[in-house]
mmCIF file of C-alpha atoms and ligand atoms in Angstrom:
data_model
loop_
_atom_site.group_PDB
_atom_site.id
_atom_site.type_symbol
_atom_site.label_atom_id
_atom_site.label_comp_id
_atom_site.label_asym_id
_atom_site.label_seq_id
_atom_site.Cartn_x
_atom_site.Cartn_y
_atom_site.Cartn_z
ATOM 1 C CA UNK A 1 105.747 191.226 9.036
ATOM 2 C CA UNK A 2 104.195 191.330 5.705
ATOM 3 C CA UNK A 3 105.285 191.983 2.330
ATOM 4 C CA UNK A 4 103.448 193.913 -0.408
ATOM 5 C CA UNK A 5 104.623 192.795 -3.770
ATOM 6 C CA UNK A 6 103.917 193.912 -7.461
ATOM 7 C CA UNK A 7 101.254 191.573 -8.072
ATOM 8 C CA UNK A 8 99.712 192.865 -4.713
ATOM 9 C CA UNK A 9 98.238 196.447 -5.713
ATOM 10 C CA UNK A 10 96.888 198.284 -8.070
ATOM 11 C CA UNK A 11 98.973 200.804 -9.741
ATOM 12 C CA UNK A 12 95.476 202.298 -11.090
ATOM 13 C CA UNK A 13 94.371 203.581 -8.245
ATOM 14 C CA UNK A 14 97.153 206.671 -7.970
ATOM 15 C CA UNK A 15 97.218 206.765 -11.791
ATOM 16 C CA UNK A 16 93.379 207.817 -11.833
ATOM 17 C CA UNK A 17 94.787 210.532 -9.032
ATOM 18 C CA UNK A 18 96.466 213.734 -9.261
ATOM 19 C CA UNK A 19 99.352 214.023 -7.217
ATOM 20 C CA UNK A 20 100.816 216.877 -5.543
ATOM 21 C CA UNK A 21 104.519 216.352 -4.504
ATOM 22 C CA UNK A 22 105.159 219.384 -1.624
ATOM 23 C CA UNK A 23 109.086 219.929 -1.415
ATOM 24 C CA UNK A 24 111.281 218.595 -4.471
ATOM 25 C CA UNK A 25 114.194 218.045 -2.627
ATOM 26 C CA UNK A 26 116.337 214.454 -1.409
ATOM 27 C CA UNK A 27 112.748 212.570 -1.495
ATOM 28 C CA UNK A 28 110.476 214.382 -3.537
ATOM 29 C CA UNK A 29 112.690 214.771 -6.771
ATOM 30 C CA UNK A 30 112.768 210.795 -6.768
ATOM 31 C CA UNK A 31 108.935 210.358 -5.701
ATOM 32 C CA UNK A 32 107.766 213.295 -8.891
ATOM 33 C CA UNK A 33 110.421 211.406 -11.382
ATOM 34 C CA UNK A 34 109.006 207.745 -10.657
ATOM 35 C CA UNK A 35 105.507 208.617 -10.469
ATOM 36 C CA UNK A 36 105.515 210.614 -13.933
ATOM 37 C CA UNK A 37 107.246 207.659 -15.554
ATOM 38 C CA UNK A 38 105.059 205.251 -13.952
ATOM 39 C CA UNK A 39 101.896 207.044 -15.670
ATOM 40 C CA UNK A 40 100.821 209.742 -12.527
ATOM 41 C CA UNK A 41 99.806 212.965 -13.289
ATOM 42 C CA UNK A 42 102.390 215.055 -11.061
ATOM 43 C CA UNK A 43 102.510 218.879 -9.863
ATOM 44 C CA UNK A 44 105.120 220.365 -7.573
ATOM 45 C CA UNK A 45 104.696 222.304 -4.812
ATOM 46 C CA UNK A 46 107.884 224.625 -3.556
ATOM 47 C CA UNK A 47 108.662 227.571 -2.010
ATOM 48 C CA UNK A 48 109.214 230.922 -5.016
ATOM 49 C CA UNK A 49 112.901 230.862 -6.122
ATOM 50 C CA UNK A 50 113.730 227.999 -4.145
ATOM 51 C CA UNK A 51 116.584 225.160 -5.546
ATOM 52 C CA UNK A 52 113.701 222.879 -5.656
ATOM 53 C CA UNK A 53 111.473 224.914 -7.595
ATOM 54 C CA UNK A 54 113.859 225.878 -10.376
ATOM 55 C CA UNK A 55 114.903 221.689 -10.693
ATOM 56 C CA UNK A 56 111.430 220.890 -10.589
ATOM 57 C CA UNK A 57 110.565 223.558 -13.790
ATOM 58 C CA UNK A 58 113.816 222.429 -15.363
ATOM 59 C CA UNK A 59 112.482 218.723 -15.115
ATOM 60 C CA UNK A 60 109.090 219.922 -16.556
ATOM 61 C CA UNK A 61 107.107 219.552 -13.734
ATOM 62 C CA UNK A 62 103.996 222.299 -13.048
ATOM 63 C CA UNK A 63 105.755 224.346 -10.372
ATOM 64 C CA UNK A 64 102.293 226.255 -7.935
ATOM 65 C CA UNK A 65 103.114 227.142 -4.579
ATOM 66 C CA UNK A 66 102.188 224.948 -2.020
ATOM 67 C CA UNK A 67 98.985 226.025 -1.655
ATOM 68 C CA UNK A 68 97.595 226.254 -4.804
ATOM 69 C CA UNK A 69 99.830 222.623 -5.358
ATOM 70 C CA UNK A 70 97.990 220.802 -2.251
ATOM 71 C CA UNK A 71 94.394 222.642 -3.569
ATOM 72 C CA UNK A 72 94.671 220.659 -6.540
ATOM 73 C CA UNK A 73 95.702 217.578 -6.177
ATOM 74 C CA UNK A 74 93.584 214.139 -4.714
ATOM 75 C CA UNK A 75 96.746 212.532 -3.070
ATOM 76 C CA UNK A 76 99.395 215.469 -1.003
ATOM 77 C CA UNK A 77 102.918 213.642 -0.340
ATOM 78 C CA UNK A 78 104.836 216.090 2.274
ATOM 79 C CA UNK A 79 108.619 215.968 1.168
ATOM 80 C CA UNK A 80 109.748 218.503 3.105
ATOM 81 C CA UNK A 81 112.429 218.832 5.897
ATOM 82 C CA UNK A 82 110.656 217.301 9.376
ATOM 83 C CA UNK A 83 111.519 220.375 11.233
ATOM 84 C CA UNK A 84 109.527 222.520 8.948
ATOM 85 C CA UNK A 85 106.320 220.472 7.680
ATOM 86 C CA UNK A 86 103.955 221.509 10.815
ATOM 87 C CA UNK A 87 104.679 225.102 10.179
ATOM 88 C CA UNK A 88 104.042 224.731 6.161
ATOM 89 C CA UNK A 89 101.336 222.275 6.796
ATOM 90 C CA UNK A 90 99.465 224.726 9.571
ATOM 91 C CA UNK A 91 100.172 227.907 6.947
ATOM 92 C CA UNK A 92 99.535 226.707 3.445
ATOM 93 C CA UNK A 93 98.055 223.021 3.563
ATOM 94 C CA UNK A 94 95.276 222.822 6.045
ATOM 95 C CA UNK A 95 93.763 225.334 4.822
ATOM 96 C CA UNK A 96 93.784 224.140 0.944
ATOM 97 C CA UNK A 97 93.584 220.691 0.847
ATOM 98 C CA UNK A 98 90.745 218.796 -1.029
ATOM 99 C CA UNK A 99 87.963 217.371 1.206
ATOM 100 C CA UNK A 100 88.158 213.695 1.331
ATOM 101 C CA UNK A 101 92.150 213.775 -0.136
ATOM 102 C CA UNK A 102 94.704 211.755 0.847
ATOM 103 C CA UNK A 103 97.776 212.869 2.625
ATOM 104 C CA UNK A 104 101.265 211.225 2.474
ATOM 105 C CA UNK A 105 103.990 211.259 4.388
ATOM 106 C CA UNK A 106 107.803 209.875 4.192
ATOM 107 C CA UNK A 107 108.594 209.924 7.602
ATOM 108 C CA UNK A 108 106.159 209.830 10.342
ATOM 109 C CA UNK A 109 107.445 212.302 12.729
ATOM 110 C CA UNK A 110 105.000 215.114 12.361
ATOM 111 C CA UNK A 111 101.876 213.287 12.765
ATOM 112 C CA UNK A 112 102.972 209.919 14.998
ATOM 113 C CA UNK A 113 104.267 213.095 18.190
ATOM 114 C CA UNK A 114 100.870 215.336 17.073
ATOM 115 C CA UNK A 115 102.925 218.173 15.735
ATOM 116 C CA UNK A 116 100.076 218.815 13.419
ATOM 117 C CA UNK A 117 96.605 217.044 13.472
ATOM 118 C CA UNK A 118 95.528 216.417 9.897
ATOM 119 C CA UNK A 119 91.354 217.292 9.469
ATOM 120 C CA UNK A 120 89.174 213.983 10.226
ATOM 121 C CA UNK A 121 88.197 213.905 5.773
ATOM 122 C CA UNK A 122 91.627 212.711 5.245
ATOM 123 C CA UNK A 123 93.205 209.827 4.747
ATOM 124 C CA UNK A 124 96.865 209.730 6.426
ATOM 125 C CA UNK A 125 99.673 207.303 4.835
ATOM 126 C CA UNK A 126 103.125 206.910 5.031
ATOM 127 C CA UNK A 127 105.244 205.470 2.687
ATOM 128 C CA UNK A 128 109.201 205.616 3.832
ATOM 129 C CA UNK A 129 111.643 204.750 0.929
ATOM 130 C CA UNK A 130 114.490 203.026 2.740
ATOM 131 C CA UNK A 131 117.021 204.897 1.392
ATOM 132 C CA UNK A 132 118.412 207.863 -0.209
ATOM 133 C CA UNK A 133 116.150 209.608 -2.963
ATOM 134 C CA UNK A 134 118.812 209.784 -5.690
ATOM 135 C CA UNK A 135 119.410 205.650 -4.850
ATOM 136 C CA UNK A 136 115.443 205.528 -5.097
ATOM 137 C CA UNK A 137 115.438 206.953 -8.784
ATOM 138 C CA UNK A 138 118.500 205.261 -9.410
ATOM 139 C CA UNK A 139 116.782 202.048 -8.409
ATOM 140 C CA UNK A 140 113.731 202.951 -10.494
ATOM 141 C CA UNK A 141 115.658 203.682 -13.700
ATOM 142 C CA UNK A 142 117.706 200.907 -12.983
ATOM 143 C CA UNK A 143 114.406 198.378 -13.577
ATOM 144 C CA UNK A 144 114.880 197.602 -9.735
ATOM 145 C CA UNK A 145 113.394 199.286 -6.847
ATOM 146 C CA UNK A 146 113.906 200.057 -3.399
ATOM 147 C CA UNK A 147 112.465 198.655 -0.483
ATOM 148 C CA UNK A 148 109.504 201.005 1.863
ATOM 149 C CA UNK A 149 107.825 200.803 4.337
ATOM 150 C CA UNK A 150 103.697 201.556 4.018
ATOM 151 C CA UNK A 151 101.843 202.343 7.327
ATOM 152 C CA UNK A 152 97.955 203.947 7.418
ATOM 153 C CA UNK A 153 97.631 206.606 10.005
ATOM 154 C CA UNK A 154 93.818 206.953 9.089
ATOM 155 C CA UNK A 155 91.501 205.439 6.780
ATOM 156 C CA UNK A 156 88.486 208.159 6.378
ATOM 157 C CA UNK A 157 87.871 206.918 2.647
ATOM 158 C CA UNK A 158 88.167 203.314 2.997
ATOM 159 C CA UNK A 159 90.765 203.201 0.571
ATOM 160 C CA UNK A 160 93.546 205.228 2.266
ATOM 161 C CA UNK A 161 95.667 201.650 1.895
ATOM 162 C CA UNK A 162 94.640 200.798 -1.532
ATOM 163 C CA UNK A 163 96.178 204.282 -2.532
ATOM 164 C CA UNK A 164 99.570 204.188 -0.449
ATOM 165 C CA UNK A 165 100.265 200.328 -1.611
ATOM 166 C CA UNK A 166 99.688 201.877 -5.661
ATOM 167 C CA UNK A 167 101.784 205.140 -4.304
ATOM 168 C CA UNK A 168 104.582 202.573 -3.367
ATOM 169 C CA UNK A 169 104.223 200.516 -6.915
ATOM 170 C CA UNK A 170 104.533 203.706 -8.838
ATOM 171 C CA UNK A 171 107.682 204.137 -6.974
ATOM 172 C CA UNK A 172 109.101 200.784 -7.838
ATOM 173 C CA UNK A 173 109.150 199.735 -4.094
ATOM 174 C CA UNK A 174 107.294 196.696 -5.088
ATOM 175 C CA UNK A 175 109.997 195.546 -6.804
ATOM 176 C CA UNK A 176 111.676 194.909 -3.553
ATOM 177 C CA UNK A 177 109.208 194.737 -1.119
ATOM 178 C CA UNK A 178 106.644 196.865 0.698
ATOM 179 C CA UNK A 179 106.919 195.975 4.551
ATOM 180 C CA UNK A 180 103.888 197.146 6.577
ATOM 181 C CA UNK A 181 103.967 199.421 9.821
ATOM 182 C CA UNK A 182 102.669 201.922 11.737
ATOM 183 C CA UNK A 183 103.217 205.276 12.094
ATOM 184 C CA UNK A 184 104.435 204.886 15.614
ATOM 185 C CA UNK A 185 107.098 201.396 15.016
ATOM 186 C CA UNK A 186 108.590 203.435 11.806
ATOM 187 C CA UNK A 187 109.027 206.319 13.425
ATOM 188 C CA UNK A 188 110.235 205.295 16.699
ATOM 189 C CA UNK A 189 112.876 202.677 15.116
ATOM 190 C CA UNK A 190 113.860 205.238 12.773
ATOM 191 C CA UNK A 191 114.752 208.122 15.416
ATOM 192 C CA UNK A 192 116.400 204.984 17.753
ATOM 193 C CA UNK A 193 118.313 204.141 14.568
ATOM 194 C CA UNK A 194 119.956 207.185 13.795
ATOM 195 C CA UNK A 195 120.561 208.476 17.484
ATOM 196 C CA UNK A 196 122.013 205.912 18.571
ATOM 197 C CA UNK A 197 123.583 204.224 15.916
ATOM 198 C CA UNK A 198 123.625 205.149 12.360
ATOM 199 C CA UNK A 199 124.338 209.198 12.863
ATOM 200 C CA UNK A 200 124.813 209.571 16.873
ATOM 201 C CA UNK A 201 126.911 206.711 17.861
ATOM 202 C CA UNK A 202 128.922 205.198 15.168
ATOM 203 C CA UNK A 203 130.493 208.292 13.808
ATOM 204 C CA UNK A 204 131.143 209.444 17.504
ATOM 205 C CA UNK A 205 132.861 206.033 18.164
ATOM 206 C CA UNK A 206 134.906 206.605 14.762
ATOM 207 C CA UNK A 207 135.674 210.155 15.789
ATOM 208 C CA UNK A 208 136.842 209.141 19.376
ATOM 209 C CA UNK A 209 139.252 206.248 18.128
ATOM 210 C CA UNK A 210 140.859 208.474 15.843
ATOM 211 C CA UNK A 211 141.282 211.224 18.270
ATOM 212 C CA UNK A 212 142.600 208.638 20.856
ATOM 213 C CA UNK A 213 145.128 207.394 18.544
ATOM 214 C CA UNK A 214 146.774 211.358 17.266
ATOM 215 C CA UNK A 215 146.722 212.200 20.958
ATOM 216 C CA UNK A 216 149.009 209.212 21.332
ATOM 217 C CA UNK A 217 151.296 210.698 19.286
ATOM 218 C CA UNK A 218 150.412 208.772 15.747
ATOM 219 C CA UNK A 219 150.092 210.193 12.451
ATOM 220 C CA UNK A 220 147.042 211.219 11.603
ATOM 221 C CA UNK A 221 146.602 209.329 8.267
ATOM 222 C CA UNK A 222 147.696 206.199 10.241
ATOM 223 C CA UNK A 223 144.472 207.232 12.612
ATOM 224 C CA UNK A 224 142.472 207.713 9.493
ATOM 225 C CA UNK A 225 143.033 204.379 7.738
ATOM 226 C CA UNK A 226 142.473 202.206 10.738
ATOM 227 C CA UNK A 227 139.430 204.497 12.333
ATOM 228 C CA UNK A 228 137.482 205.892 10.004
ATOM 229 C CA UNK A 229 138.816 204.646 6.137
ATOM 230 C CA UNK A 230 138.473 200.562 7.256
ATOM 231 C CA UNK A 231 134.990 201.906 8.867
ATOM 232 C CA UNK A 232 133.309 200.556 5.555
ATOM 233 C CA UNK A 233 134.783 196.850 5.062
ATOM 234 C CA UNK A 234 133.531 195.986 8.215
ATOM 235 C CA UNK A 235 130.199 197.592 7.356
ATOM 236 C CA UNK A 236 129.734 196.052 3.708
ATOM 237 C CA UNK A 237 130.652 192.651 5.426
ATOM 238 C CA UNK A 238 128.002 192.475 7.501
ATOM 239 C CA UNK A 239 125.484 194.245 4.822
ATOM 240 C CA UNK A 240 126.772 191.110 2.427
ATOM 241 C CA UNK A 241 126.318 188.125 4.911
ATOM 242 C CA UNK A 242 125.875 189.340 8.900
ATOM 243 C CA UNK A 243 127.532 189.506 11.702
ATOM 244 C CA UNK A 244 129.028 185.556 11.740
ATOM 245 C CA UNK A 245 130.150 186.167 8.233
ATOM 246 C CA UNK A 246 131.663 189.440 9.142
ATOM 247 C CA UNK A 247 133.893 187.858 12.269
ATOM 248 C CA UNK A 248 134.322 184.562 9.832
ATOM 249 C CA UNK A 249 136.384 186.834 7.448
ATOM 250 C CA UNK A 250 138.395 188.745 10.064
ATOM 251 C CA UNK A 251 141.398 187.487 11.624
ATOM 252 C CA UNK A 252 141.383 185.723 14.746
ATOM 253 C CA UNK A 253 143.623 188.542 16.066
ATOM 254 C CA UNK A 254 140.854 190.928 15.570
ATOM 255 C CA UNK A 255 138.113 188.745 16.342
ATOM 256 C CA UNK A 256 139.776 188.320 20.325
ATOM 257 C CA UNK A 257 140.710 192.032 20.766
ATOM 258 C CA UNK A 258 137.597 193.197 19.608
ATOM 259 C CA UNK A 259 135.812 190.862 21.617
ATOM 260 C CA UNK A 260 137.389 192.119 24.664
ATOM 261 C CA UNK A 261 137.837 195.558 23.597
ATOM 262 C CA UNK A 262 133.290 195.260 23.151
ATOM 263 C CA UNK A 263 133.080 194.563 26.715
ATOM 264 C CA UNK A 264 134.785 197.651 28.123
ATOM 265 C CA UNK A 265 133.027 200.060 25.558
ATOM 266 C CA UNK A 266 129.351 199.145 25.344
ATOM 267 C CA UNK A 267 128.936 198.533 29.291
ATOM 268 C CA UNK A 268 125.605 198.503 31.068
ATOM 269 C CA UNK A 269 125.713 202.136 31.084
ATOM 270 C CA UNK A 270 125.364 202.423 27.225
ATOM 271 C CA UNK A 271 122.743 200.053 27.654
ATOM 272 C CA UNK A 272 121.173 202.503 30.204
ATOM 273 C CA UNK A 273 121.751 205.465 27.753
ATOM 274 C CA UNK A 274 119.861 203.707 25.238
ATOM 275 C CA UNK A 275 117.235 203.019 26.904
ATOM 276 C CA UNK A 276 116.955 206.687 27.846
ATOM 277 C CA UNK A 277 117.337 207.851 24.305
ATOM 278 C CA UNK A 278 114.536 205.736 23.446
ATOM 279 C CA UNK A 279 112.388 206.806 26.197
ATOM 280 C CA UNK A 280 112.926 210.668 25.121
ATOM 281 C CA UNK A 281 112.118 209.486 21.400
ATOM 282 C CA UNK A 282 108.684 207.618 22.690
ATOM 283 C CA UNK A 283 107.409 210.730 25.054
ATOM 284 C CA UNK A 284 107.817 212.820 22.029
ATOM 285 C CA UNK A 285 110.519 215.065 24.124
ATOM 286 C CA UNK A 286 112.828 214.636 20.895
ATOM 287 C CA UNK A 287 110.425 215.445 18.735
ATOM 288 C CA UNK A 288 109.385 218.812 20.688
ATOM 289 C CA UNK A 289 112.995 219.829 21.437
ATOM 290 C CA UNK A 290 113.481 219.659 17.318
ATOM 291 C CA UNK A 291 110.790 222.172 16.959
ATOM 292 C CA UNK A 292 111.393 224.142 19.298
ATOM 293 C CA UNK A 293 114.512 224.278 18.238
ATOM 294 C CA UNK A 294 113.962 224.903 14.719
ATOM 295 C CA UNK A 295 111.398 227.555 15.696
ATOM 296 C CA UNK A 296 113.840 229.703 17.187
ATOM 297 C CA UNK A 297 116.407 229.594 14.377
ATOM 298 C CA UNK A 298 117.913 226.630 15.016
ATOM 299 C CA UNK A 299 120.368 227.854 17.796
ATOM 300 C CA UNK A 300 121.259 224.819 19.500
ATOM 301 C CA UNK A 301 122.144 222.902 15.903
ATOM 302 C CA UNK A 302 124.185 225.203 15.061
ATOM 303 C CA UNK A 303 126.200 225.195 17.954
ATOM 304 C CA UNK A 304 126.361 221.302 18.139
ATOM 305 C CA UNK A 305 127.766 221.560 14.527
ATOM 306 C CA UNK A 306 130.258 224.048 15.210
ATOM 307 C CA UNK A 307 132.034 221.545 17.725
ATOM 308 C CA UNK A 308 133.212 219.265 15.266
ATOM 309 C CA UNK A 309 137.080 220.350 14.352
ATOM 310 C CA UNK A 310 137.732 220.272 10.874
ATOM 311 C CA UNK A 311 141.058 218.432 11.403
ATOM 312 C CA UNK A 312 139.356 215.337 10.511
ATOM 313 C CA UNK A 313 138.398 215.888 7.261
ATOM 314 C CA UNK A 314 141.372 217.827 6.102
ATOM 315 C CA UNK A 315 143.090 214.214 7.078
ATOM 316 C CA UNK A 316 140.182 212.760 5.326
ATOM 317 C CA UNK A 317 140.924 214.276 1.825
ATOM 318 C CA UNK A 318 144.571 213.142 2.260
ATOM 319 C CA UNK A 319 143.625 209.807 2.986
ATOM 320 C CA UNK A 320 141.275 209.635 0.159
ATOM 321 C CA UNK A 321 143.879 211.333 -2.225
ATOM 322 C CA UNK A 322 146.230 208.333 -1.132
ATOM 323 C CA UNK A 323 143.917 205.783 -1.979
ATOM 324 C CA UNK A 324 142.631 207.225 -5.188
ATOM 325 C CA UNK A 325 146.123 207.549 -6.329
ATOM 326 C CA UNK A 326 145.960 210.904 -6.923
HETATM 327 N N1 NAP B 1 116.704 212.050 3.125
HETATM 328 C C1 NAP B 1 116.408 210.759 3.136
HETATM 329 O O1 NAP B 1 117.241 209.915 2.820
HETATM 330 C C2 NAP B 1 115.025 210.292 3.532
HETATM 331 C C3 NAP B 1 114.706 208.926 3.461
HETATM 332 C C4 NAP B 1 113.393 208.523 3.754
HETATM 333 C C5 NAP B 1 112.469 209.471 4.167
HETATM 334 N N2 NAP B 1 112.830 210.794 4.261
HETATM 335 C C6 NAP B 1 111.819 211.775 4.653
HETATM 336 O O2 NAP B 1 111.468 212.531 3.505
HETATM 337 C C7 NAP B 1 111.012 213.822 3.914
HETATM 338 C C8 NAP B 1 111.750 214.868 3.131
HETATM 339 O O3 NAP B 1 113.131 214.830 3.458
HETATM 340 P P1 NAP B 1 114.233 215.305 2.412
HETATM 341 O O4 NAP B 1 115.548 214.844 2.957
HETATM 342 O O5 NAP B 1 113.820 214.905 1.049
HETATM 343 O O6 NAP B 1 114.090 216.911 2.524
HETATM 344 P P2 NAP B 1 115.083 218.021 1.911
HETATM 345 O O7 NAP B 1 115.739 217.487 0.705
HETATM 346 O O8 NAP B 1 115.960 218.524 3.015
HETATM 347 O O9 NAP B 1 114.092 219.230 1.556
HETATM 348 C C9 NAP B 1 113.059 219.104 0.605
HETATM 349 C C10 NAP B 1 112.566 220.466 0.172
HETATM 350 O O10 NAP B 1 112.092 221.217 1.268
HETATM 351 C C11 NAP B 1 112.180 222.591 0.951
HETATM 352 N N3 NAP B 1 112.317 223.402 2.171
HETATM 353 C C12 NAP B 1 113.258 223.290 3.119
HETATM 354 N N4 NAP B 1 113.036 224.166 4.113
HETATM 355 C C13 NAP B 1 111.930 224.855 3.753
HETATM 356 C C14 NAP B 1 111.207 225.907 4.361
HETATM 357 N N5 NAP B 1 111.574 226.426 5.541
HETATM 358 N N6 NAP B 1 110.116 226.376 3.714
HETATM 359 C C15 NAP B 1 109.749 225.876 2.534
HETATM 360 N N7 NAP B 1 110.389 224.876 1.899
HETATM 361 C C16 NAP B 1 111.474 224.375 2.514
HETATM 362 C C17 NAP B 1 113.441 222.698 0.107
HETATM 363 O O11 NAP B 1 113.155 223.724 -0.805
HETATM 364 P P3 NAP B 1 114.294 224.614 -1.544
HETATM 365 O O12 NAP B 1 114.781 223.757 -2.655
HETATM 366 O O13 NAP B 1 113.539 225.800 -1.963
HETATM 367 O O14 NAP B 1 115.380 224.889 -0.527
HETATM 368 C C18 NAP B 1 113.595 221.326 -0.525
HETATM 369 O O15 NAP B 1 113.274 221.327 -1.903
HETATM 370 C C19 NAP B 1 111.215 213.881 5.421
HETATM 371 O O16 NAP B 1 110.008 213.543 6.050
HETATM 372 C C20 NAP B 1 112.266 212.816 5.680
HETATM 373 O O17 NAP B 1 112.235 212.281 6.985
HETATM 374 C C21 NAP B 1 114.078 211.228 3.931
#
């Protein structure tokens, strides 16, 4: 894989650009704050009387809707929600965008599955912070940055790299590291990730072991230390030094049971499962059902949210309250 460094680009090449963030929410109240402070000319582009567009005003930012934001800008980086960008891009940024400007994405959902089909003039980048936006200005501020990932849909001015590698710098990526992809491996891995792991599986494995253990007649707080609370050592150990150096620093009590305990929950049919999940990811069936979805209010979210009891984090607080010593 390789690394884009510092020393690599040419922060020049986005400072001679005007920039037009679309969305100042999670991502794009990180990517306006870097840029400005790394010497880019920044306007905002947000919906009237929107959260984003008051914070953006309060942080002195030109506020234009997104129209009149993507008109006038030579580089347009789409920080919106995922669900909503081909509807705002089809309504108010295909129509305005510069000839021969370049168009950014942080995640590469919309354009990888053809939800919208940016004019052949453009160049198409991605550049995915890996990470939170407030951690990505934190980061910045810090003197440190965060690490991205850079991919180049389409190259229509031959320098559609050149400006997403200087995007990255004036981030402060390039502190850390700028890995290249493509639109397809970043957004594929990404959607994998958080299905089945990060936001689908893990917290449903947390959820079920604590569930198992108050059906069994245990208190809930016991439930919530040894589910969900001790959830995090075993995750920072393995962020610090892997998986060996997690199950070096366990004991060898809970290096057996778990070991066994492995076996009987991640069984060839999770394997199969997986594989499914991934196949409805690559076909784009994901990606459809989410706008579909979202473009009829969001019906089936809503009732997948309202099946999560509350009990949990009502124990949660308590837990937390213990711990905190208040
Ligand atoms: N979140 C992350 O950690 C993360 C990490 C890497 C990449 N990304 C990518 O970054 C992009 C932006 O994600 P995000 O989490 O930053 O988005 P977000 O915070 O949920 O939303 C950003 C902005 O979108 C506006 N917005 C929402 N719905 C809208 C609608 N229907 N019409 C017009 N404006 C609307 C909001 O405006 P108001 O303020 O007016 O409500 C908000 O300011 C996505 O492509 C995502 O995949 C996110």
């Amino acid at each position: 894989m390789k690394i884009y460094r510092e020393v690599d680009g040419d922060l020049g090449v986005i400072r001679k650009r005007r920039v037009a963030i679309l969305g100042y929410g999670n991502q794009g109240h990180a990517h306006a704050l870097n840029l400005r402070d790394s010497g880019v000319e920044v306007v905002i582009g947000a919906r009237e009387g929107g959260t984003g567009a008051r914070k953006a005003a309060e942080a002195g930012f030109p506020v234009l809707r997104f129209d009149e934001a993507a008109g006038s800008a030579d580089v347009v980086m789409m920080t919106l929600p995922d669900e909503h960008i081909p509807a705002i891009y089809e309504r108010e940024v295909a129509g305005s965008i510069r000839p021969g400007a370049a168009l950014g994405f942080a995640h590469g959902l919309a354009v990888h599955f053809g939800l919208i089909v940016p004019r052949e003039d453009l160049d198409v980048f991605l550049i995915g912070p890996k990470g939170a936006g407030r951690w990505l200005r934190a980061e910045y501020e810090a003197g440190r940055g965060l690490a991205a990932l850079i991919a180049v849909h389409r190259d229509a001015s031959g320098e559609a790299f050149a400006i997403a590698l200087a995007y990255a710098l004036a981030l402060g990526c390039g502190r850390a590291g700028i890995l290249e992809t493509t639109f397809a491996e970043e957004c594929e891995t990404d959607l994998f990730g958080e299905q089945a792991v990060l936001c689908g599986g893990i917290p449903a494995l947390i959820e079920a072991g604590f569930r198992t253990l108050v059906e069994a007649g245990y208190s809930p707080e016991m439930a919530y230390f040894e589910c969900v609370h001790e959830a995090k050592l075993i995750v920072d150990l393995i962020a610090e030094g892997g998986f060996a150096y997690m199950r070096d620093r366990i004991s060898t009590t809970a290096e057996y049971g778990g070991e066994l305990a492995a076996d009987r929950l991640v069984t060839d049919r999770t394997r199969a499962e997986m594989r499914a999940i991934l196949d409805d990811i690559r076909s784009g069936t994901f990606a459809r059902r989410l706008i579909a979805d979202t473009g009829a209010g969001s019906p089936e979210l809503e009732r997948l949210r309202r099946r999560h009891p509350r009990d949990i984090d009502e124990v949660g607080e308590r837990v937390r309250r213990i711990v905190g010593g208040k």
